Amino acid sequence: MSVQPVGFLVVGNGAIRLLPVDGNAVVDRLIDTVPDLLDRLTGMFQKKKRTSDDIIIARD
């Protein structure tokens, strides 16, 4: 009997991910990265909206 690793926990940048050892786990990895991608996109759009809201035009 032997022990074979299923994956490794990767901790960094305030996030914890499971990095599978099996190379065929591409779908699982995509599913794991979707929430992070959505958070980043949402943050980008909120930043753009905030900067456009902060612009004040002074009129003489």
CSV table of C-alpha atoms in Angstrom, one decimal:
chain,number,residue,atom,x,y,z
A,1,MET,CA,0.0,0.0,0.0
A,2,SER,CA,1.3,3.5,-0.8
A,3,VAL,CA,0.2,7.0,-0.4
A,4,GLN,CA,-0.2,9.2,-3.5
A,5,PRO,CA,-0.9,12.9,-3.2
A,6,VAL,CA,-4.1,14.2,-4.7
A,7,GLY,CA,-3.0,17.8,-4.7
A,8,PHE,CA,-1.3,20.6,-2.9
A,9,LEU,CA,-2.8,23.6,-1.0
A,10,VAL,CA,-1.3,26.8,-2.3
A,11,VAL,CA,-1.5,29.8,0.0
A,12,GLY,CA,-0.7,33.3,-1.3
A,13,ASN,CA,-2.0,36.8,-1.9
A,14,GLY,CA,-4.8,36.3,0.6
A,15,ALA,CA,-6.2,33.2,-1.2
A,16,ILE,CA,-6.0,29.5,-0.8
A,17,ARG,CA,-6.1,27.2,-3.9
A,18,LEU,CA,-6.0,23.5,-4.4
A,19,LEU,CA,-3.4,22.6,-7.0
A,20,PRO,CA,-4.2,19.0,-8.2
A,21,VAL,CA,-1.4,16.7,-9.0
A,22,ASP,CA,-3.4,15.0,-11.8
A,23,GLY,CA,-2.9,16.9,-15.1
A,24,ASN,CA,-6.4,16.0,-16.2
A,25,ALA,CA,-8.1,18.3,-13.7
A,26,VAL,CA,-8.3,21.3,-16.0
A,27,VAL,CA,-12.0,21.6,-15.5
A,28,ASP,CA,-11.7,21.6,-11.7
A,29,ARG,CA,-9.1,24.3,-11.9
A,30,LEU,CA,-11.3,26.4,-14.2
A,31,ILE,CA,-14.2,26.1,-11.8
A,32,ASP,CA,-11.9,27.1,-8.9
A,33,THR,CA,-10.6,30.2,-10.7
A,34,VAL,CA,-14.0,31.6,-11.9
A,35,PRO,CA,-14.9,33.3,-8.5
A,36,ASP,CA,-11.5,35.0,-8.3
A,37,LEU,CA,-11.8,36.1,-12.0
A,38,LEU,CA,-15.3,37.5,-11.3
A,39,ASP,CA,-14.1,39.4,-8.2
A,40,ARG,CA,-11.2,41.0,-10.2
A,41,LEU,CA,-13.5,42.0,-13.1
A,42,THR,CA,-16.1,43.5,-10.7
A,43,GLY,CA,-13.3,45.4,-8.9
A,44,MET,CA,-12.0,46.8,-12.2
A,45,PHE,CA,-15.4,48.0,-13.2
A,46,GLN,CA,-16.1,49.6,-9.8
A,47,LYS,CA,-12.7,51.4,-10.0
A,48,LYS,CA,-13.6,52.8,-13.4
A,49,LYS,CA,-17.0,53.9,-12.2
A,50,ARG,CA,-15.5,55.5,-9.0
A,51,THR,CA,-12.9,57.5,-11.0
A,52,SER,CA,-15.5,58.8,-13.4
A,53,ASP,CA,-17.8,59.8,-10.5
A,54,ASP,CA,-14.9,61.6,-8.7
A,55,ILE,CA,-14.2,64.0,-11.6
A,56,ILE,CA,-15.5,67.4,-10.9
A,57,ILE,CA,-15.7,70.1,-13.6
A,58,ALA,CA,-15.2,73.6,-12.4
A,59,ARG,CA,-17.0,76.3,-14.4
A,60,ASP,CA,-16.1,80.0,-14.3
